[in-house]
XYZ file of C-alpha atoms in Angstrom:
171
model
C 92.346 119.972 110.992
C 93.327 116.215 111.120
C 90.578 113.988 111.557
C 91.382 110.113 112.020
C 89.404 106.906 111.327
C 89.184 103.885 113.374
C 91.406 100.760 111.376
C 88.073 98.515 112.314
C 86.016 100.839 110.626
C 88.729 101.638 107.403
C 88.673 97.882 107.691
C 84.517 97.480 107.139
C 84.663 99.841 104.399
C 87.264 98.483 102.602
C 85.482 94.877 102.681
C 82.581 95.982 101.883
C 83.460 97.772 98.987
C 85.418 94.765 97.709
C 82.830 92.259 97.918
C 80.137 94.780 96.268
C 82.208 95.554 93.871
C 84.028 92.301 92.669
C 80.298 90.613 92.632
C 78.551 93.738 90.502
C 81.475 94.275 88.149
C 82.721 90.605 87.467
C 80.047 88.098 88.856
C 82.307 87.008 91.915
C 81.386 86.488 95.132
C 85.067 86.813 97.638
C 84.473 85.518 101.043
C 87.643 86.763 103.490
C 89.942 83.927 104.238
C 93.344 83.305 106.267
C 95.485 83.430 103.119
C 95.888 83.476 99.255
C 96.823 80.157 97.908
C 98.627 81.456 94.541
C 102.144 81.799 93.423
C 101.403 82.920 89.543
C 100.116 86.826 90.786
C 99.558 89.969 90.219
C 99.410 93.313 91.539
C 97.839 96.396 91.217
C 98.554 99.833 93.387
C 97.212 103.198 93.542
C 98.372 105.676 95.969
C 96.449 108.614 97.093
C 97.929 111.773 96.766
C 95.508 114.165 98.481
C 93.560 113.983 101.502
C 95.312 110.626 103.233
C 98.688 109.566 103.250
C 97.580 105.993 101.967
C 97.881 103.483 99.834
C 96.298 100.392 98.360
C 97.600 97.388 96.845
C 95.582 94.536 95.226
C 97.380 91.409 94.891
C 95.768 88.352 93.115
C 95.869 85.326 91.587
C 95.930 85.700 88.114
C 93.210 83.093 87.417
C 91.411 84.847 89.706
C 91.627 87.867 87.536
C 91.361 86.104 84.370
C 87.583 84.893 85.937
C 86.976 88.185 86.675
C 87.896 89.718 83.323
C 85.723 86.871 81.226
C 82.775 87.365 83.515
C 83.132 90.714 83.296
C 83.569 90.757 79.052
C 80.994 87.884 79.161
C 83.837 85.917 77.247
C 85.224 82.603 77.734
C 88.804 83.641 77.166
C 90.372 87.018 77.308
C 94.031 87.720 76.577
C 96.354 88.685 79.080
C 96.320 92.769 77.961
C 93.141 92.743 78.687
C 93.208 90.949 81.938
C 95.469 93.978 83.102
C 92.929 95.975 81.494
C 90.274 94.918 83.385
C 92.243 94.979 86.428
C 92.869 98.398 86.333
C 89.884 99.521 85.288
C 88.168 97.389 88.692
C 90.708 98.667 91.022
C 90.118 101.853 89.651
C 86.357 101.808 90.521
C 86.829 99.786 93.699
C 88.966 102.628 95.163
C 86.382 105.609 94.058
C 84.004 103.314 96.109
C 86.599 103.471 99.144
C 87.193 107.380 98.670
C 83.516 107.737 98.444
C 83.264 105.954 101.827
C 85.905 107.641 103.393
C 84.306 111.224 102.685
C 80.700 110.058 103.863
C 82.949 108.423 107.032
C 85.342 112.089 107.828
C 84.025 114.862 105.550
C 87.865 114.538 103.636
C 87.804 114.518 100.194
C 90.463 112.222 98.781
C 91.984 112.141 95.170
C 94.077 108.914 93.799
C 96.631 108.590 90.267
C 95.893 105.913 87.910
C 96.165 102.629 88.798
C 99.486 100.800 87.940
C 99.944 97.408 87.287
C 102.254 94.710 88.006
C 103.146 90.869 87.389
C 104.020 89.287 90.381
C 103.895 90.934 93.642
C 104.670 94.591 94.120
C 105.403 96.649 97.337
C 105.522 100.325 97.168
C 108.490 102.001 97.970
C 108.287 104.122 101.513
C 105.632 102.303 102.577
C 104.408 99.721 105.468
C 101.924 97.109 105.988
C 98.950 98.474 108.272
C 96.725 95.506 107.641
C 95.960 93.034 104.944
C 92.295 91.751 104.322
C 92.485 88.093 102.804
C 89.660 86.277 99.865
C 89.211 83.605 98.460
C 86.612 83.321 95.593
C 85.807 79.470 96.882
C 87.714 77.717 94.361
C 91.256 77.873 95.495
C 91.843 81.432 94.434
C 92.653 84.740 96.233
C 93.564 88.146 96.310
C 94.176 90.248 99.559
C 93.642 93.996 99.918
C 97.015 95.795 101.249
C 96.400 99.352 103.418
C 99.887 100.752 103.395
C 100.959 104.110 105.387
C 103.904 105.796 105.301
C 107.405 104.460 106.804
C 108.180 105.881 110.043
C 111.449 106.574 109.025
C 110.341 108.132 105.836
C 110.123 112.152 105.274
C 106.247 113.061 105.932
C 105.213 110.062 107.368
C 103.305 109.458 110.309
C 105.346 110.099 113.624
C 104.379 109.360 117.563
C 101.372 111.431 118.361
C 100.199 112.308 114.926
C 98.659 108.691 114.583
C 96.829 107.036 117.059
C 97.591 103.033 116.838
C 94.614 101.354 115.100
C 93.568 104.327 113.291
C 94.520 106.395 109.362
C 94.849 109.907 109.747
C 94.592 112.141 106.689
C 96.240 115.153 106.103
């Protein structure tokens, strides 16, 4: 049976979870904002690959994730290994926090690979843009939260009737 969640509400859970988690894991309070100031980035991306036919992507600046990693290490400096590191390991947690959400939210359990990383901005293949949620950490740096869905002209992804505009179905 195919249950489907309101974008508004995928949206409040998702923000939620990233402000709890970026302030208990690395010290930082995000506010949302209209758009990430940064050109040196980076990206990290998990897809899940049971229960919804979603993905995430977490692009930041990279002294954004650098703060994040020292507060985090308590550490004045950390090298760039383990700024990716520490990325990985956040997004990693952030998204059990989603999936968590998501099964309180529709009763589907939801399972996620590793999280990969990337320098400079990455887009996953067969994917599309649902919405982007925009931070800034209040001193000129940013990150924004990418929900992807599957291509409409892509094998398996969502077509007319099986997705209700403003909502994430799961399979």
């Amino acid at each position: 049976m195919n249950t489907a969640m309101e974008q508004e509400e995928l949206e409040r859970i998702l923000d939620q979870a990233v402000q709890d988690v970026t302030e208990r894991t690395a010290g930082v309070q995000l506010h949302q904002g209209d758009q990430m100031s940064g050109e040196d980035i980076c990206t990290v991306q998990i897809t899940f690959d049971r229960g919804f036919r979603t993905s995430l992507t977490l692009c930041a600046d990279t002294g954004l994730l650098y703060r994040m990693a020292c507060n985090s290490f308590h550490e004045e400096s950390v090298s760039p290994e383990d700024v990716e590191e520490f990325s990985k390991e956040y997004f990693n947690v952030l998204c059990g926090r989603i999936a968590g959400a998501m099964f309180r939210a529709t009763q589907v359990p939801a399972h996620f690979g590793p999280p990969e990383f990337y320098h400079g901005r990455y887009e996953p293949e067969g994917r599309e843009i649902q919405f982007v949620l925009t931070y800034s950490d209040g001193c000129h740096r940013g990150a924004q939260l990418i929900h992807h869905v599957p291509r409409s002209d892509e094998e398996g992804a969502v077509q007319a009737g099986d997705l209700r505009e403003g909502s994430v179905q799961n399979e």
